Amino acid sequence: MKLLTLNTHSLQEEHYSQKLTQFIDVIAKEQPDILALQEVNQTMDASPAPQELLTGLAPCPGSLPIRRDNHAARTALGLRKLGLSCSYTWISSKIGYDRYDEGLALVCLNRRIQAVDSFYISGCEDYHNWKTRRVLGVQVEGCEDWFYTVHMGWWQDEEEPFACQWERLSAALLPKTASSRVWLMGDFNSPAEGRGQGYDLVLKSGWTDTYEAAGEKDGGITVEGCIDGWRSYFAQGEVPDGMRIDYIWCSRPSPVRRSRVLFNGTVEPKVSDHFGVLIEF
């Protein structure tokens, strides 16, 4: 089985249409079973999605209606046009860049979504507050595992610290981790090199970093330089060449054959300010 995570930056990206096509082409080639996507946007005043964009949608309770330029819906449509069967779900979390419904999505190839779960991990649930955070999870047919797409806050944030969000996330997942294997995939905004912060907290909570568990892996870097959200963090210090802040975590030790970075410009083109992570297990 293959899992992929990517913070897409979606509609905010320059040359978006070209990058969407490039992304879909690579996904069609690699065919991961589950795609966990973050910063999945739609323009707030775009027209409603036509029926062809709603094919395969597993609606998430509490989400806004899908609009014509929804990134997840367009991704799923592009994959179907290439002959791939897929289902998807999307949840809106907040207003992004003053013009987008920004949320999370899971796209599942060749498997139907049979259950959807979503909840807040931020203390704030104000749709107009950019620090509002939700997670989104699915179960697919033929598999008892749960797969969640996650976009965490920062360790040092005084209003919405990482540790409090992780505590809410862990508590909400406890019934599932007790009976099933759970995968957390996404942008954790916590560098693997940072000791005593978010990365170490997740490890100490018993989760397995699939990058470290992989029998074969590359350098693992998922962002270069100073991207959105990190400018104030590096204001007083040196900006690193790269960080590993995007992860695929598993609630139980599981054999991972390979972990590799996609969309970093080396083999696949860059399609976002983050790179993707693909694992095979």
Short mmCIF file of the C-alpha atoms (twelve columns), coordinates in Angstrom:
data_MODEL
# 
_entry.id   MODEL 
# 
loop_
_atom_site.group_PDB 
_atom_site.id 
_atom_site.type_symbol 
_atom_site.label_atom_id 
_atom_site.label_alt_id 
_atom_site.label_comp_id 
_atom_site.label_asym_id 
_atom_site.label_seq_id 
_atom_site.Cartn_x 
_atom_site.Cartn_y 
_atom_site.Cartn_z 
_atom_site.pdbx_PDB_model_num 
ATOM 1   C CA . MET A 1   0.000   0.000  0.000   1 
ATOM 2   C CA . LYS A 2   1.175   3.549  -0.766  1 
ATOM 3   C CA . LEU A 3   0.387   6.729  1.188   1 
ATOM 4   C CA . LEU A 4   1.182   10.282 0.111   1 
ATOM 5   C CA . THR A 5   0.948   13.594 1.950   1 
ATOM 6   C CA . LEU A 6   1.344   17.103 0.518   1 
ATOM 7   C CA . ASN A 7   0.606   20.612 1.716   1 
ATOM 8   C CA . THR A 8   -0.679  21.747 -1.669  1 
ATOM 9   C CA . HIS A 9   -0.820  25.571 -1.269  1 
ATOM 10  C CA . SER A 10  -3.296  24.942 -4.127  1 
ATOM 11  C CA . LEU A 11  -4.999  28.057 -5.531  1 
ATOM 12  C CA . GLN A 12  -2.431  30.347 -3.931  1 
ATOM 13  C CA . GLU A 13  0.320   28.911 -6.167  1 
ATOM 14  C CA . GLU A 14  1.571   30.815 -9.213  1 
ATOM 15  C CA . HIS A 15  0.883   28.950 -12.468 1 
ATOM 16  C CA . TYR A 16  -1.697  26.911 -10.605 1 
ATOM 17  C CA . SER A 17  -3.308  25.206 -13.611 1 
ATOM 18  C CA . GLN A 18  0.042   23.968 -14.894 1 
ATOM 19  C CA . LYS A 19  1.029   22.672 -11.449 1 
ATOM 20  C CA . LEU A 20  -2.320  20.936 -11.007 1 
ATOM 21  C CA . THR A 21  -1.778  19.064 -14.281 1 
ATOM 22  C CA . GLN A 22  1.765   18.126 -13.244 1 
ATOM 23  C CA . PHE A 23  0.536   16.912 -9.862  1 
ATOM 24  C CA . ILE A 24  -2.199  14.766 -11.392 1 
ATOM 25  C CA . ASP A 25  0.222   13.243 -13.915 1 
ATOM 26  C CA . VAL A 26  2.646   12.180 -11.160 1 
ATOM 27  C CA . ILE A 27  -0.175  10.771 -9.027  1 
ATOM 28  C CA . ALA A 28  -1.439  8.768  -11.997 1 
ATOM 29  C CA . LYS A 29  2.063   7.354  -12.433 1 
ATOM 30  C CA . GLU A 30  2.726   6.555  -8.756  1 
ATOM 31  C CA . GLN A 31  -0.880  5.629  -7.873  1 
ATOM 32  C CA . PRO A 32  -0.783  6.022  -4.085  1 
ATOM 33  C CA . ASP A 33  -3.793  4.440  -2.422  1 
ATOM 34  C CA . ILE A 34  -4.432  7.426  -0.135  1 
ATOM 35  C CA . LEU A 35  -3.577  11.096 -0.750  1 
ATOM 36  C CA . ALA A 36  -3.632  13.315 2.340   1 
ATOM 37  C CA . LEU A 37  -3.765  16.962 1.284   1 
ATOM 38  C CA . GLN A 38  -3.576  20.192 3.272   1 
ATOM 39  C CA . GLU A 39  -4.302  23.842 2.348   1 
ATOM 40  C CA . VAL A 40  -6.931  22.597 -0.093  1 
ATOM 41  C CA . ASN A 41  -8.753  25.708 -1.227  1 
ATOM 42  C CA . GLN A 42  -11.715 26.961 -3.176  1 
ATOM 43  C CA . THR A 43  -12.608 30.564 -3.922  1 
ATOM 44  C CA . MET A 44  -15.361 31.663 -1.547  1 
ATOM 45  C CA . ASP A 45  -17.431 33.372 -4.253  1 
ATOM 46  C CA . ALA A 46  -16.898 30.792 -7.006  1 
ATOM 47  C CA . SER A 47  -19.994 29.212 -8.528  1 
ATOM 48  C CA . PRO A 48  -21.250 25.842 -7.242  1 
ATOM 49  C CA . ALA A 49  -19.504 22.749 -8.555  1 
ATOM 50  C CA . PRO A 50  -21.124 20.989 -11.513 1 
ATOM 51  C CA . GLN A 51  -22.076 17.347 -11.115 1 
ATOM 52  C CA . GLU A 52  -18.921 16.023 -12.787 1 
ATOM 53  C CA . LEU A 53  -16.853 17.486 -9.926  1 
ATOM 54  C CA . LEU A 54  -19.062 15.823 -7.309  1 
ATOM 55  C CA . THR A 55  -18.600 12.286 -8.633  1 
ATOM 56  C CA . GLY A 56  -16.930 10.166 -5.960  1 
ATOM 57  C CA . LEU A 57  -17.495 12.738 -3.206  1 
ATOM 58  C CA . ALA A 58  -18.032 11.352 0.295   1 
ATOM 59  C CA . PRO A 59  -19.521 14.406 2.016   1 
ATOM 60  C CA . CYS A 60  -18.124 15.403 5.389   1 
ATOM 61  C CA . PRO A 61  -20.771 16.622 7.846   1 
ATOM 62  C CA . GLY A 62  -20.358 20.294 8.642   1 
ATOM 63  C CA . SER A 63  -18.470 21.191 5.486   1 
ATOM 64  C CA . LEU A 64  -19.375 23.933 3.051   1 
ATOM 65  C CA . PRO A 65  -20.642 23.038 -0.430  1 
ATOM 66  C CA . ILE A 66  -18.021 22.213 -3.055  1 
ATOM 67  C CA . ARG A 67  -17.379 25.049 -5.517  1 
ATOM 68  C CA . ARG A 68  -16.224 24.970 -9.108  1 
ATOM 69  C CA . ASP A 69  -12.523 25.571 -8.421  1 
ATOM 70  C CA . ASN A 70  -12.197 23.278 -5.384  1 
ATOM 71  C CA . HIS A 71  -8.687  21.814 -5.562  1 
ATOM 72  C CA . ALA A 72  -9.624  18.347 -4.297  1 
ATOM 73  C CA . ALA A 73  -12.584 18.053 -6.668  1 
ATOM 74  C CA . ARG A 74  -10.460 19.121 -9.640  1 
ATOM 75  C CA . THR A 75  -7.747  16.653 -8.649  1 
ATOM 76  C CA . ALA A 76  -10.248 13.797 -8.462  1 
ATOM 77  C CA . LEU A 77  -11.771 14.783 -11.801 1 
ATOM 78  C CA . GLY A 78  -8.339  14.891 -13.445 1 
ATOM 79  C CA . LEU A 79  -7.526  11.420 -12.157 1 
ATOM 80  C CA . ARG A 80  -10.854 10.039 -13.408 1 
ATOM 81  C CA . LYS A 81  -10.150 11.509 -16.849 1 
ATOM 82  C CA . LEU A 82  -6.939  9.474  -16.870 1 
ATOM 83  C CA . GLY A 83  -8.954  6.333  -16.218 1 
ATOM 84  C CA . LEU A 84  -8.436  6.010  -12.458 1 
ATOM 85  C CA . SER A 85  -11.278 5.258  -10.086 1 
ATOM 86  C CA . CYS A 86  -11.218 7.505  -7.027  1 
ATOM 87  C CA . SER A 87  -13.296 8.867  -4.184  1 
ATOM 88  C CA . TYR A 88  -12.610 11.961 -2.114  1 
ATOM 89  C CA . THR A 89  -13.743 14.042 0.820   1 
ATOM 90  C CA . TRP A 90  -13.059 17.650 1.823   1 
ATOM 91  C CA . ILE A 91  -13.650 19.800 4.896   1 
ATOM 92  C CA . SER A 92  -13.333 23.564 5.198   1 
ATOM 93  C CA . SER A 93  -11.537 24.852 8.299   1 
ATOM 94  C CA . LYS A 94  -11.176 28.615 7.934   1 
ATOM 95  C CA . ILE A 95  -10.850 31.564 5.573   1 
ATOM 96  C CA . GLY A 96  -7.451  31.631 3.924   1 
ATOM 97  C CA . TYR A 97  -5.806  34.727 2.416   1 
ATOM 98  C CA . ASP A 98  -9.136  36.604 2.841   1 
ATOM 99  C CA . ARG A 99  -10.655 34.916 -0.220  1 
ATOM 100 C CA . TYR A 100 -10.531 31.139 0.078   1 
ATOM 101 C CA . ASP A 101 -12.385 28.432 1.935   1 
ATOM 102 C CA . GLU A 102 -9.284  26.629 3.155   1 
ATOM 103 C CA . GLY A 103 -9.450  23.054 4.280   1 
ATOM 104 C CA . LEU A 104 -8.218  19.483 4.108   1 
ATOM 105 C CA . ALA A 105 -8.883  16.621 1.719   1 
ATOM 106 C CA . LEU A 106 -8.328  12.904 1.307   1 
ATOM 107 C CA . VAL A 107 -8.348  11.357 -2.158  1 
ATOM 108 C CA . CYS A 108 -8.493  7.562  -2.358  1 
ATOM 109 C CA . LEU A 109 -7.577  5.678  -5.530  1 
ATOM 110 C CA . ASN A 110 -9.366  2.454  -6.460  1 
ATOM 111 C CA . ARG A 111 -11.079 2.335  -3.057  1 
ATOM 112 C CA . ARG A 112 -14.417 3.709  -1.926  1 
ATOM 113 C CA . ILE A 113 -14.583 5.812  1.230   1 
ATOM 114 C CA . GLN A 114 -16.893 4.093  3.701   1 
ATOM 115 C CA . ALA A 115 -16.574 6.370  6.764   1 
ATOM 116 C CA . VAL A 116 -15.545 10.000 7.344   1 
ATOM 117 C CA . ASP A 117 -14.465 11.697 10.569  1 
ATOM 118 C CA . SER A 118 -13.553 15.316 11.335  1 
ATOM 119 C CA . PHE A 119 -13.073 17.412 14.464  1 
ATOM 120 C CA . TYR A 120 -11.348 20.541 15.745  1 
ATOM 121 C CA . ILE A 121 -7.918  20.351 17.338  1 
ATOM 122 C CA . SER A 122 -7.617  24.087 17.980  1 
ATOM 123 C CA . GLY A 123 -9.234  25.748 20.956  1 
ATOM 124 C CA . CYS A 124 -10.580 28.300 18.484  1 
ATOM 125 C CA . GLU A 125 -13.448 27.271 16.209  1 
ATOM 126 C CA . ASP A 126 -13.945 30.672 14.553  1 
ATOM 127 C CA . TYR A 127 -14.065 30.294 10.769  1 
ATOM 128 C CA . HIS A 128 -12.667 33.819 10.395  1 
ATOM 129 C CA . ASN A 129 -9.615  33.067 12.541  1 
ATOM 130 C CA . TRP A 130 -6.654  31.808 10.504  1 
ATOM 131 C CA . LYS A 131 -5.398  29.735 13.435  1 
ATOM 132 C CA . THR A 132 -8.487  27.499 13.496  1 
ATOM 133 C CA . ARG A 133 -7.459  23.876 12.875  1 
ATOM 134 C CA . ARG A 134 -9.399  20.720 12.062  1 
ATOM 135 C CA . VAL A 135 -8.391  17.223 11.043  1 
ATOM 136 C CA . LEU A 136 -10.104 14.957 8.550   1 
ATOM 137 C CA . GLY A 137 -10.047 11.158 8.452   1 
ATOM 138 C CA . VAL A 138 -11.455 8.260  6.441   1 
ATOM 139 C CA . GLN A 139 -11.810 4.526  6.412   1 
ATOM 140 C CA . VAL A 140 -11.882 2.872  3.001   1 
ATOM 141 C CA . GLU A 141 -13.501 -0.365 1.923   1 
ATOM 142 C CA . GLY A 142 -11.484 -3.480 2.596   1 
ATOM 143 C CA . CYS A 143 -9.297  -1.885 5.278   1 
ATOM 144 C CA . GLU A 144 -9.835  -1.309 9.002   1 
ATOM 145 C CA . ASP A 145 -7.142  1.397  9.278   1 
ATOM 146 C CA . TRP A 146 -8.016  5.067  9.723   1 
ATOM 147 C CA . PHE A 147 -6.200  7.679  7.612   1 
ATOM 148 C CA . TYR A 148 -6.100  11.312 8.752   1 
ATOM 149 C CA . THR A 149 -4.853  14.456 7.072   1 
ATOM 150 C CA . VAL A 150 -3.439  16.934 9.586   1 
ATOM 151 C CA . HIS A 151 -2.204  20.549 9.559   1 
ATOM 152 C CA . MET A 152 -0.826  21.486 12.983  1 
ATOM 153 C CA . GLY A 153 0.010   24.868 14.502  1 
ATOM 154 C CA . TRP A 154 3.444   25.936 15.742  1 
ATOM 155 C CA . TRP A 155 5.152   24.880 18.962  1 
ATOM 156 C CA . GLN A 156 5.833   28.431 20.129  1 
ATOM 157 C CA . ASP A 157 2.406   29.919 19.257  1 
ATOM 158 C CA . GLU A 158 1.063   31.637 22.383  1 
ATOM 159 C CA . GLU A 159 -2.605  31.444 21.309  1 
ATOM 160 C CA . GLU A 160 -2.726  28.000 19.698  1 
ATOM 161 C CA . PRO A 161 0.364   26.039 20.779  1 
ATOM 162 C CA . PHE A 162 1.205   22.718 19.181  1 
ATOM 163 C CA . ALA A 163 1.152   20.874 22.518  1 
ATOM 164 C CA . CYS A 164 -2.492  21.761 23.220  1 
ATOM 165 C CA . GLN A 165 -3.561  20.796 19.713  1 
ATOM 166 C CA . TRP A 166 -1.726  17.495 20.031  1 
ATOM 167 C CA . GLU A 167 -3.459  16.803 23.351  1 
ATOM 168 C CA . ARG A 168 -6.894  17.333 21.760  1 
ATOM 169 C CA . LEU A 169 -5.946  15.224 18.750  1 
ATOM 170 C CA . SER A 170 -4.635  12.362 20.878  1 
ATOM 171 C CA . ALA A 171 -7.718  12.346 23.106  1 
ATOM 172 C CA . ALA A 172 -10.115 12.317 20.155  1 
ATOM 173 C CA . LEU A 173 -8.241  9.457  18.473  1 
ATOM 174 C CA . LEU A 174 -7.915  7.296  21.578  1 
ATOM 175 C CA . PRO A 175 -10.949 5.072  20.818  1 
ATOM 176 C CA . LYS A 176 -9.657  4.452  17.300  1 
ATOM 177 C CA . THR A 177 -6.016  3.826  18.203  1 
ATOM 178 C CA . ALA A 178 -7.196  1.309  20.806  1 
ATOM 179 C CA . SER A 179 -8.863  -0.857 18.173  1 
ATOM 180 C CA . SER A 180 -7.356  0.068  14.798  1 
ATOM 181 C CA . ARG A 181 -4.144  1.198  13.187  1 
ATOM 182 C CA . VAL A 182 -4.217  4.961  12.590  1 
ATOM 183 C CA . TRP A 183 -2.102  7.009  10.184  1 
ATOM 184 C CA . LEU A 184 -1.501  10.742 10.633  1 
ATOM 185 C CA . MET A 185 -0.297  12.450 7.473   1 
ATOM 186 C CA . GLY A 186 0.463   16.078 6.952   1 
ATOM 187 C CA . ASP A 187 2.201   19.333 7.752   1 
ATOM 188 C CA . PHE A 188 3.132   19.287 11.445  1 
ATOM 189 C CA . ASN A 189 5.002   22.627 11.430  1 
ATOM 190 C CA . SER A 190 7.577   21.036 13.719  1 
ATOM 191 C CA . PRO A 191 11.113  20.335 12.430  1 
ATOM 192 C CA . ALA A 192 12.465  16.856 13.074  1 
ATOM 193 C CA . GLU A 193 15.714  18.475 14.201  1 
ATOM 194 C CA . GLY A 194 14.043  20.551 16.947  1 
ATOM 195 C CA . ARG A 195 14.567  18.833 20.302  1 
ATOM 196 C CA . GLY A 196 12.029  19.068 23.086  1 
ATOM 197 C CA . GLN A 197 9.288   20.335 20.774  1 
ATOM 198 C CA . GLY A 198 6.528   18.907 18.587  1 
ATOM 199 C CA . TYR A 199 8.467   16.113 16.929  1 
ATOM 200 C CA . ASP A 200 9.696   14.722 20.245  1 
ATOM 201 C CA . LEU A 201 6.210   15.057 21.763  1 
ATOM 202 C CA . VAL A 202 4.668   12.895 19.039  1 
ATOM 203 C CA . LEU A 203 7.437   10.310 19.418  1 
ATOM 204 C CA . LYS A 204 7.016   10.198 23.189  1 
ATOM 205 C CA . SER A 205 3.287   9.665  22.675  1 
ATOM 206 C CA . GLY A 206 4.071   6.318  21.071  1 
ATOM 207 C CA . TRP A 207 3.740   7.144  17.379  1 
ATOM 208 C CA . THR A 208 6.133   5.778  14.749  1 
ATOM 209 C CA . ASP A 209 7.843   8.131  12.308  1 
ATOM 210 C CA . THR A 210 7.603   6.110  9.099   1 
ATOM 211 C CA . TYR A 211 10.575  7.955  7.617   1 
ATOM 212 C CA . GLU A 212 12.832  6.646  10.368  1 
ATOM 213 C CA . ALA A 213 11.223  3.207  10.152  1 
ATOM 214 C CA . ALA A 214 11.713  2.904  6.396   1 
ATOM 215 C CA . GLY A 215 14.186  0.373  5.067   1 
ATOM 216 C CA . GLU A 216 14.981  2.720  2.198   1 
ATOM 217 C CA . LYS A 217 14.823  6.518  2.402   1 
ATOM 218 C CA . ASP A 218 16.250  9.735  1.003   1 
ATOM 219 C CA . GLY A 219 17.226  12.999 2.697   1 
ATOM 220 C CA . GLY A 220 13.656  13.636 3.818   1 
ATOM 221 C CA . ILE A 221 13.646  17.452 3.469   1 
ATOM 222 C CA . THR A 222 10.111  18.725 2.764   1 
ATOM 223 C CA . VAL A 223 10.562  22.528 2.690   1 
ATOM 224 C CA . GLU A 224 13.373  24.820 1.587   1 
ATOM 225 C CA . GLY A 225 14.128  28.260 2.989   1 
ATOM 226 C CA . CYS A 226 11.548  30.458 4.697   1 
ATOM 227 C CA . ILE A 227 7.998   29.645 3.588   1 
ATOM 228 C CA . ASP A 228 4.654   31.168 4.649   1 
ATOM 229 C CA . GLY A 229 4.093   30.948 8.394   1 
ATOM 230 C CA . TRP A 230 7.786   30.677 9.271   1 
ATOM 231 C CA . ARG A 231 8.964   34.255 8.627   1 
ATOM 232 C CA . SER A 232 8.369   35.449 12.191  1 
ATOM 233 C CA . TYR A 233 9.931   32.256 13.561  1 
ATOM 234 C CA . PHE A 234 13.192  32.945 11.747  1 
ATOM 235 C CA . ALA A 235 13.114  36.716 12.221  1 
ATOM 236 C CA . GLN A 236 15.737  36.545 14.955  1 
ATOM 237 C CA . GLY A 237 17.785  33.656 13.633  1 
ATOM 238 C CA . GLU A 238 19.363  32.038 10.626  1 
ATOM 239 C CA . VAL A 239 17.037  30.426 8.088   1 
ATOM 240 C CA . PRO A 240 18.006  26.774 7.492   1 
ATOM 241 C CA . ASP A 241 18.538  25.411 3.993   1 
ATOM 242 C CA . GLY A 242 15.746  22.916 4.546   1 
ATOM 243 C CA . MET A 243 13.516  21.289 7.153   1 
ATOM 244 C CA . ARG A 244 11.591  18.046 7.527   1 
ATOM 245 C CA . ILE A 245 8.181   19.170 8.823   1 
ATOM 246 C CA . ASP A 246 5.824   16.962 6.775   1 
ATOM 247 C CA . TYR A 247 5.335   13.453 8.127   1 
ATOM 248 C CA . ILE A 248 3.457   10.200 7.945   1 
ATOM 249 C CA . TRP A 249 3.048   8.812  11.476  1 
ATOM 250 C CA . CYS A 250 1.598   5.434  12.443  1 
ATOM 251 C CA . SER A 251 -0.006  4.561  15.771  1 
ATOM 252 C CA . ARG A 252 1.650   1.133  15.749  1 
ATOM 253 C CA . PRO A 253 5.093   -0.078 14.661  1 
ATOM 254 C CA . SER A 254 4.642   -1.156 11.040  1 
ATOM 255 C CA . PRO A 255 7.196   -2.319 8.474   1 
ATOM 256 C CA . VAL A 256 7.822   0.425  5.902   1 
ATOM 257 C CA . ARG A 257 9.648   -0.587 2.746   1 
ATOM 258 C CA . ARG A 258 10.403  2.861  1.419   1 
ATOM 259 C CA . SER A 259 9.978   6.575  2.181   1 
ATOM 260 C CA . ARG A 260 10.794  9.226  -0.375  1 
ATOM 261 C CA . VAL A 261 10.218  12.887 -1.111  1 
ATOM 262 C CA . LEU A 262 8.247   13.861 -4.224  1 
ATOM 263 C CA . PHE A 263 7.713   17.200 -5.970  1 
ATOM 264 C CA . ASN A 264 11.042  18.712 -4.856  1 
ATOM 265 C CA . GLY A 265 12.220  19.554 -8.367  1 
ATOM 266 C CA . THR A 266 14.723  16.713 -8.584  1 
ATOM 267 C CA . VAL A 267 12.611  14.144 -10.426 1 
ATOM 268 C CA . GLU A 268 9.081   15.524 -10.194 1 
ATOM 269 C CA . PRO A 269 8.404   19.263 -10.635 1 
ATOM 270 C CA . LYS A 270 7.753   21.539 -7.661  1 
ATOM 271 C CA . VAL A 271 4.011   22.103 -7.339  1 
ATOM 272 C CA . SER A 272 3.858   23.768 -3.897  1 
ATOM 273 C CA . ASP A 273 6.013   25.505 -1.299  1 
ATOM 274 C CA . HIS A 274 6.104   22.087 0.416   1 
ATOM 275 C CA . PHE A 275 7.327   18.801 -1.021  1 
ATOM 276 C CA . GLY A 276 5.353   15.581 -0.794  1 
ATOM 277 C CA . VAL A 277 6.160   12.424 1.177   1 
ATOM 278 C CA . LEU A 278 5.348   8.981  -0.248  1 
ATOM 279 C CA . ILE A 279 5.689   5.756  1.701   1 
ATOM 280 C CA . GLU A 280 5.207   2.134  0.695   1 
ATOM 281 C CA . PHE A 281 4.339   -0.448 3.339   1 
# 
